[in-house]
XYZ file of C-alpha atoms in Angstrom:
550
model
C -41.306 56.877 1.359
C -38.126 55.919 3.241
C -38.993 58.235 6.158
C -42.366 56.552 6.514
C -40.800 53.117 6.951
C -37.666 53.938 8.899
C -37.022 56.512 11.590
C -33.559 57.785 12.359
C -33.936 56.946 16.059
C -34.781 53.313 15.313
C -32.041 53.071 12.705
C -29.532 54.280 15.295
C -30.826 51.817 17.884
C -30.636 48.973 15.362
C -27.052 49.931 14.508
C -26.175 49.980 18.216
C -27.759 46.547 18.592
C -25.784 45.110 15.671
C -22.521 46.548 17.005
C -23.216 45.136 20.457
C -24.118 41.719 19.083
C -21.037 41.485 16.863
C -18.745 42.855 19.576
C -20.001 40.330 22.120
C -19.661 37.461 19.633
C -16.097 38.429 18.689
C -15.177 39.160 22.309
C -16.448 35.763 23.423
C -14.426 33.999 20.719
C -11.313 35.953 21.662
C -11.697 35.117 25.351
C -12.293 31.453 24.535
C -9.083 31.376 22.489
C -7.093 33.344 25.070
C -8.184 30.992 27.865
C -7.609 27.907 25.716
C -11.156 26.774 26.389
C -12.490 23.742 24.469
C -14.968 24.263 21.669
C -18.324 23.452 23.240
C -19.827 23.258 19.773
C -17.970 19.958 19.321
C -20.358 18.407 21.869
C -23.047 18.111 19.200
C -24.056 14.605 18.007
C -21.893 13.204 15.230
C -23.898 9.988 14.755
C -27.549 9.609 13.830
C -30.296 8.550 16.191
C -30.894 5.526 13.992
C -27.257 4.438 14.361
C -27.532 4.849 18.138
C -30.700 2.730 18.184
C -29.021 -0.029 16.174
C -26.035 -0.043 18.550
C -28.377 -0.267 21.546
C -30.358 -3.137 20.011
C -27.145 -5.088 19.357
C -26.107 -4.555 22.963
C -29.438 -5.752 24.403
C -29.428 -8.836 22.204
C -25.938 -9.737 23.386
C -26.457 -9.089 27.102
C -30.167 -9.832 27.590
C -32.674 -11.052 25.024
C -35.036 -9.331 22.626
C -38.205 -10.484 20.860
C -38.732 -9.634 17.173
C -41.521 -7.111 17.823
C -39.487 -4.663 19.928
C -39.882 -0.885 19.511
C -37.187 1.757 19.843
C -37.046 5.512 20.314
C -33.928 7.626 20.668
C -33.741 10.748 22.823
C -31.156 13.373 23.619
C -30.294 13.343 27.323
C -27.937 15.287 29.560
C -26.410 14.943 33.018
C -27.689 18.364 34.074
C -26.597 18.165 37.723
C -23.065 17.224 36.716
C -22.964 20.040 34.167
C -24.309 22.518 36.718
C -21.767 21.587 39.379
C -18.849 21.773 36.952
C -19.932 25.161 35.631
C -20.620 26.646 39.048
C -17.177 25.610 40.249
C -15.605 26.613 36.895
C -14.410 23.058 36.280
C -16.173 22.335 32.990
C -13.208 23.093 30.717
C -10.938 20.850 32.778
C -13.578 18.107 32.772
C -14.001 18.186 28.999
C -10.241 17.823 28.556
C -9.723 15.042 31.123
C -12.928 13.023 30.958
C -13.974 12.937 27.313
C -14.987 9.284 27.785
C -17.750 10.382 30.180
C -19.804 12.834 28.089
C -22.332 15.076 29.757
C -24.691 14.880 26.768
C -25.593 11.600 25.108
C -28.313 9.614 23.360
C -30.682 7.472 25.390
C -32.312 4.649 23.432
C -35.563 3.301 24.840
C -36.309 -0.264 23.761
C -39.719 -1.700 24.637
C -40.015 -5.493 24.464
C -43.706 -6.441 24.865
C -42.963 -10.178 25.005
C -40.946 -9.932 28.213
C -42.679 -6.728 29.407
C -39.244 -5.186 29.770
C -38.133 -1.668 28.972
C -34.449 -1.032 28.347
C -32.835 2.383 28.548
C -29.428 2.287 26.880
C -27.085 5.288 27.103
C -25.052 5.708 23.918
C -22.137 8.069 23.304
C -23.351 10.185 20.392
C -19.858 10.680 18.997
C -18.640 7.065 18.789
C -21.640 4.770 19.590
C -19.942 3.429 22.724
C -22.447 2.016 25.257
C -22.114 4.176 28.369
C -24.660 2.502 30.631
C -28.027 0.822 30.818
C -31.160 0.109 32.823
C -33.550 -2.793 32.356
C -37.045 -2.466 33.849
C -39.445 -5.373 33.983
C -43.091 -4.857 34.922
C -43.834 -5.778 38.580
C -45.822 -8.883 37.620
C -42.878 -10.281 35.657
C -39.894 -8.945 37.603
C -37.640 -11.476 39.283
C -36.360 -11.169 42.802
C -33.209 -9.152 43.285
C -30.173 -11.236 44.148
C -28.475 -10.387 47.445
C -25.725 -7.913 46.637
C -23.279 -9.486 49.045
C -23.297 -13.026 47.625
C -20.155 -14.418 46.035
C -21.891 -15.053 42.721
C -23.220 -11.511 42.586
C -19.822 -10.009 43.379
C -18.217 -12.100 40.630
C -20.924 -11.052 38.162
C -20.445 -7.379 39.026
C -16.667 -7.509 38.728
C -16.934 -9.312 35.392
C -19.293 -6.612 34.103
C -16.947 -3.849 35.261
C -14.074 -5.501 33.379
C -16.193 -5.948 30.245
C -16.957 -2.228 30.278
C -13.248 -1.427 30.183
C -12.535 -0.663 33.849
C -9.938 -2.169 36.164
C -11.560 -3.349 39.385
C -8.337 -2.556 41.251
C -8.845 1.166 40.560
C -12.116 1.209 42.515
C -13.235 0.660 46.074
C -16.676 -0.640 46.975
C -18.826 1.703 49.053
C -21.137 0.564 51.804
C -24.471 2.179 51.025
C -27.411 2.944 53.271
C -30.849 2.832 51.589
C -31.245 6.610 51.439
C -27.907 6.931 49.656
C -28.700 4.574 46.804
C -30.373 7.024 44.439
C -27.984 9.116 42.395
C -27.764 11.168 39.237
C -29.474 9.442 36.345
C -29.733 6.097 38.193
C -32.815 4.322 39.503
C -32.304 2.112 42.527
C -28.567 1.534 42.137
C -27.714 -1.067 44.781
C -23.939 -1.359 44.509
C -21.468 1.482 44.087
C -17.779 1.322 43.312
C -15.845 4.566 43.668
C -12.707 5.430 41.731
C -9.497 5.866 43.674
C -8.009 8.562 41.450
C -10.576 9.858 38.927
C -11.747 13.037 40.647
C -12.572 16.598 39.713
C -13.280 19.112 42.434
C -15.340 17.349 45.081
C -16.790 14.964 42.499
C -15.522 11.393 42.095
C -16.221 8.839 39.381
C -18.527 6.072 40.558
C -19.775 2.887 38.937
C -23.369 2.307 40.033
C -24.904 -1.110 39.478
C -27.941 -3.214 40.300
C -28.420 -6.966 39.927
C -31.620 -8.962 39.383
C -32.314 -12.408 38.000
C -28.635 -13.251 37.706
C -27.935 -10.251 35.454
C -26.589 -6.742 35.928
C -29.759 -4.815 35.089
C -28.312 -1.381 35.786
C -24.864 0.009 35.105
C -23.901 3.674 35.058
C -20.616 5.531 35.340
C -21.536 8.719 37.198
C -19.764 11.508 39.027
C -20.912 12.073 42.582
C -22.606 15.412 43.178
C -21.508 17.229 46.367
C -24.351 17.691 48.823
C -23.607 21.415 49.107
C -24.197 21.941 45.389
C -27.311 19.763 45.364
C -28.789 21.817 48.211
C -27.859 25.098 46.489
C -29.431 24.015 43.203
C -32.560 22.774 44.971
C -32.972 26.185 46.601
C -32.487 27.862 43.225
C -35.130 25.658 41.642
C -37.478 26.332 44.563
C -36.952 30.064 44.079
C -37.687 29.727 40.368
C -40.864 27.779 41.118
C -41.932 30.400 43.648
C -41.361 33.234 41.161
C -43.248 31.321 38.480
C -46.188 30.832 40.852
C -46.221 34.569 41.547
C -46.305 35.262 37.809
C -49.096 32.752 37.253
C -51.079 34.121 40.188
C -50.870 37.748 39.077
C -51.494 36.749 35.454
C -54.637 34.936 36.616
C -55.780 38.090 38.413
C -55.140 40.040 35.201
C -57.146 37.487 33.203
C -60.071 37.783 35.621
C -59.869 41.582 35.380
C -59.858 41.396 31.570
C -62.905 39.104 31.670
C -64.781 41.476 34.006
C -63.990 44.454 31.752
C -65.255 42.584 28.680
C -68.481 41.539 30.423
C -69.090 44.997 31.822
C -68.532 46.820 28.524
C -69.676 44.066 26.173
C -72.054 46.375 24.320
C -69.178 48.660 23.369
C -66.691 45.924 22.411
C -66.265 44.363 18.982
C -65.769 40.687 19.760
C -64.095 39.758 16.493
C -61.047 41.887 17.331
C -58.102 39.672 18.228
C -59.988 36.488 17.381
C -57.775 35.558 14.417
C -54.532 36.169 16.309
C -55.827 34.121 19.242
C -56.609 31.255 16.882
C -53.084 31.467 15.399
C -51.609 31.333 18.905
C -53.724 28.315 19.874
C -53.081 26.378 16.657
C -49.311 26.897 16.775
C -49.020 26.091 20.470
C -51.055 22.891 20.309
C -49.139 21.835 17.212
C -45.910 22.464 19.095
C -47.128 20.343 22.020
C -47.495 17.386 19.656
C -44.082 18.209 18.232
C -42.678 18.027 21.778
C -43.897 14.503 22.565
C -40.341 13.059 22.300
C -39.155 15.762 24.699
C -41.897 14.831 27.165
C -40.551 11.279 27.107
C -37.198 12.441 28.528
C -38.908 12.960 31.900
C -39.792 9.273 32.201
C -39.718 7.147 35.301
C -39.609 3.343 35.256
C -41.189 1.462 32.393
C -42.351 2.733 28.982
C -42.309 6.508 28.661
C -45.179 6.848 26.184
C -48.030 6.998 28.714
C -46.396 9.710 30.788
C -45.704 11.695 27.628
C -49.343 11.420 26.527
C -50.558 12.605 29.928
C -48.249 15.635 29.754
C -49.392 16.332 26.193
C -53.104 16.478 26.963
C -52.620 18.273 30.258
C -50.692 20.991 28.419
C -53.284 21.141 25.640
C -56.029 21.830 28.175
C -53.847 24.445 29.884
C -53.064 26.158 26.569
C -56.765 26.207 25.648
C -57.488 28.063 28.886
C -54.549 30.344 28.204
C -55.991 31.132 24.760
C -59.182 32.326 26.448
C -57.075 34.646 28.592
C -55.236 35.948 25.519
C -58.512 36.620 23.721
C -59.954 38.597 26.631
C -56.668 40.508 26.885
C -57.063 41.534 23.238
C -60.657 42.670 23.768
C -60.189 44.500 27.052
C -56.805 45.973 26.186
C -57.985 47.409 22.896
C -61.127 48.786 24.539
C -59.224 50.447 27.417
C -56.878 52.222 25.012
C -59.782 53.253 22.776
C -61.361 54.983 25.746
C -58.138 56.987 25.994
C -58.434 57.909 22.317
C -55.823 55.494 20.903
C -56.462 52.654 18.469
C -53.574 50.323 19.271
C -53.618 48.410 15.986
C -55.406 48.867 12.644
C -57.788 46.295 11.183
C -58.167 44.987 7.660
C -61.067 47.279 6.742
C -58.954 50.363 7.495
C -57.690 51.934 4.291
C -54.174 52.372 5.748
C -53.906 48.883 7.214
C -51.462 47.618 4.568
C -49.232 50.643 4.872
C -49.179 50.450 8.645
C -48.384 46.723 8.496
C -45.373 47.423 6.271
C -44.221 50.188 8.588
C -44.686 47.992 11.678
C -42.693 45.192 10.030
C -39.757 47.477 9.275
C -39.889 49.069 12.698
C -40.220 45.648 14.316
C -37.017 44.365 12.746
C -35.077 47.473 13.711
C -36.339 47.222 17.290
C -35.577 43.499 17.291
C -31.925 44.095 16.292
C -31.508 46.560 19.143
C -33.021 44.192 21.701
C -30.882 41.283 20.480
C -27.778 43.377 21.012
C -28.926 44.339 24.504
C -29.772 40.744 25.370
C -26.432 39.359 24.203
C -24.625 42.078 26.143
C -26.561 41.187 29.280
C -25.695 37.494 28.792
C -22.016 38.360 28.339
C -21.834 40.588 31.409
C -23.748 38.052 33.494
C -21.451 35.217 32.452
C -18.191 37.121 32.852
C -18.873 39.103 36.014
C -21.709 37.359 37.850
C -20.862 33.673 37.243
C -24.092 32.973 35.382
C -24.318 29.647 33.570
C -26.881 27.419 31.891
C -27.350 23.698 31.404
C -28.886 21.796 28.523
C -32.527 20.935 29.095
C -33.472 17.718 27.232
C -37.172 18.457 27.760
C -36.799 21.628 25.676
C -34.143 20.640 23.139
C -34.641 20.761 19.370
C -32.909 17.363 19.333
C -36.000 15.966 21.077
C -38.630 17.292 18.693
C -40.570 15.189 16.216
C -40.046 17.857 13.546
C -37.433 20.453 14.591
C -38.185 22.500 11.472
C -41.554 23.547 12.928
C -40.141 24.757 16.252
C -39.464 28.410 15.240
C -43.177 28.884 14.545
C -43.450 29.165 18.336
C -42.031 32.656 17.916
C -45.473 33.758 16.746
C -47.298 32.059 19.616
C -45.017 33.786 22.134
C -45.218 37.155 20.395
C -49.001 37.157 20.082
C -49.807 35.960 23.603
C -47.157 37.811 25.593
C -47.575 41.143 23.834
C -51.360 40.903 24.164
C -51.296 40.041 27.872
C -48.327 42.051 29.186
C -48.212 45.036 26.851
C -51.622 45.637 25.238
C -53.671 44.811 28.327
C -51.001 44.812 31.050
C -49.860 48.390 30.582
C -53.428 49.687 30.313
C -54.429 47.714 33.412
C -51.570 48.960 35.581
C -51.915 52.480 34.203
C -55.464 52.408 35.567
C -54.259 51.097 38.950
C -51.127 53.202 39.476
C -51.748 56.336 37.400
C -48.013 56.208 36.676
C -46.573 55.584 33.216
C -43.284 54.043 34.353
C -44.976 51.744 36.872
C -47.466 50.703 34.211
C -44.576 49.585 31.995
C -42.413 48.120 34.777
C -44.964 45.980 36.646
C -46.205 43.836 33.715
C -42.585 43.517 32.562
C -41.667 42.077 35.954
C -44.627 39.681 35.921
C -43.626 38.558 32.431
C -40.014 38.119 33.540
C -40.976 36.019 36.549
C -42.524 33.461 34.184
C -39.122 32.973 32.503
C -37.169 31.952 35.605
C -37.892 28.230 35.099
C -35.326 28.117 32.303
C -32.171 26.225 33.424
C -30.083 29.385 33.858
C -28.425 29.953 37.231
C -28.607 31.909 39.467
C -32.285 32.141 38.581
C -32.668 35.826 39.513
C -30.476 36.833 36.556
C -33.124 35.749 34.036
C -35.654 37.875 35.921
C -33.434 40.948 35.569
C -32.688 40.304 31.879
C -36.310 39.750 30.822
C -37.533 42.709 32.899
C -35.140 45.010 31.017
C -36.328 43.621 27.683
C -39.941 43.999 28.825
C -39.392 47.666 29.621
C -38.013 48.218 26.103
C -41.001 46.437 24.596
C -43.338 48.446 26.835
C -42.093 51.864 25.772
C -41.958 50.724 22.137
C -45.608 49.696 22.443
C -46.579 53.119 23.784
C -44.724 54.843 20.953
C -45.402 52.580 17.978
C -48.414 50.414 18.854
C -49.178 46.733 19.125
C -48.228 45.572 15.621
C -44.667 46.859 15.946
C -43.915 45.134 19.252
C -45.637 41.924 18.180
C -43.566 41.779 14.989
C -40.397 42.757 16.881
C -41.011 39.966 19.368
C -41.755 37.482 16.573
C -38.641 38.537 14.651
C -36.434 38.281 17.726
C -37.635 34.803 18.662
C -37.588 33.648 15.029
C -33.953 34.685 14.707
C -32.938 32.933 17.948
C -34.965 29.795 17.195
C -33.806 29.739 13.583
C -30.191 29.937 14.702
C -30.791 27.014 17.077
C -31.555 24.848 14.048
C -28.141 25.573 12.528
C -26.475 23.427 15.208
C -28.204 20.344 13.819
C -25.732 20.340 10.933
C -28.016 19.247 8.093
C -27.904 21.418 4.975
C -31.679 21.257 4.626
C -32.364 22.187 8.245
C -29.796 24.993 8.025
C -31.705 26.427 5.069
C -34.927 26.177 7.072
C -33.297 27.991 10.005
C -32.128 30.813 7.760
C -35.614 31.040 6.241
C -37.171 31.577 9.665
C -34.873 34.526 10.300
C -36.625 36.481 7.541
C -40.074 34.875 7.852
C -41.684 37.647 9.967
C -40.608 40.213 7.375
C -41.988 38.089 4.536
C -45.302 37.671 6.341
C -45.596 41.346 7.278
C -44.830 42.616 3.800
C -46.982 39.921 2.150
C -49.983 40.975 4.237
C -49.304 44.624 3.347
C -49.078 43.767 -0.363
C -52.242 41.694 -0.189
C -54.146 44.539 1.448
C -52.975 46.986 -1.202
C -53.922 44.492 -3.931
C -57.350 43.206 -2.888
C -58.269 45.137 0.265
C -59.442 48.678 0.945
C -55.811 49.784 0.634
C -55.988 49.441 -3.155
C -57.944 52.703 -3.222
C -55.201 54.587 -1.405
C -52.607 56.048 -3.740
C -50.278 57.622 -1.183
C -51.240 56.665 2.351
C -49.844 58.614 5.227
C -48.719 56.915 8.412
C -51.560 56.998 10.905
C -50.003 56.884 14.377
């Protein structure tokens, strides 16, 4: 029985993956200690969102005014441009040691006051509840005229505010700004900028950016200037990532149209219920995750309340995902049909007597393959970071700290596994095999298309993610050809479940840690539960000693 579930080649690959993963983890810790680098894990929140909201409300009441029916929401935010510049120039460690009072990551508390039609955004240090900065937005119909920034009263008000925030005005010089220079990192319409005389790191200098309206300082932010050269470089990188993503979406659309044409042309030979359940699982999980991500959508706000923008993003994505589900479904139908014409049934169905056995085998194989790929991936990350200056920034719009229910996030592993393996392995390899008549090209091309769709992640330079995901796609592709769809789908689900489950451990809560650990084994529990159920109540109960079929 052991030989049916585990193969020596996969066991060896899994062992290699584990050794690589452990070696990279230990090597990274050793290098961090040898270089005396700060523990980046300490940058996690040490206060609750509720405590941050209470601190922000106290601040607004003291400095402005607040009606009794205000509403608050607390989000995780990050100065991504500052983080990117510091990492690219290898200044982050020095920054964390010298400028701990200016954290890169922080909580942003949104306070909506319907009585005054004002929205406050208060930046709160998530380690000590210190107020870092603020913005007050009043709707256009209620907003007061901005006071001239050069008046004596305004200058006195600004200098008083700077002193109240713990700065010495003598350590700063006031900059003369032209209109096009007034927009900076994390600041809307800052009208007055004071620059520090001595607080500098690299080409970046501490600035205090302020705006005055209605006799009050309505905007105050300590920010580090971003060199124009870095801003231009990052903009080009983001443009390249967008271009690669558009290529992926364009080719994927062509593939979807091809899958649709194949299904229509051979509709009399296709069983339309195949893949329907998995498509429904993908759609249900993804739409549920979109609702879970509403707080994250709010991080991309402009002026005023963020809720309406978040709702627009939510329903736009739901429509997009519904269309994507149609593409996934046609990929299941056409992909299965194309392989059947070549004499290969890519995955068993419930009515097959050996379905339960094959599910158990695929689950075991999937975890072994997953361990190998995790080791390869971590090795690629290590090499890229050490030898190719690859770095990543926190993305608040994709952070577990900005999810309504972080515990549900790892379920996305199944949505990704089902859709991506259906489109880029089940159908993609068959499609490109038909076009190229070459096995390697048929594996490589859909892997590259899949990889191009991952370049929007905040990892720089963006081409490195393309290389990494292409390599992983090739491994998945050859595993699909050897072991079938169930194995690669479960391997993909296990891999993402492990990574997403581990991401929950950083949240610190005992309960959420237990949930994260549960997700690491969830694909195995599901795979073996389905196999047991089939042997108990399905056709598999009639099979005493099933043999592995393919």
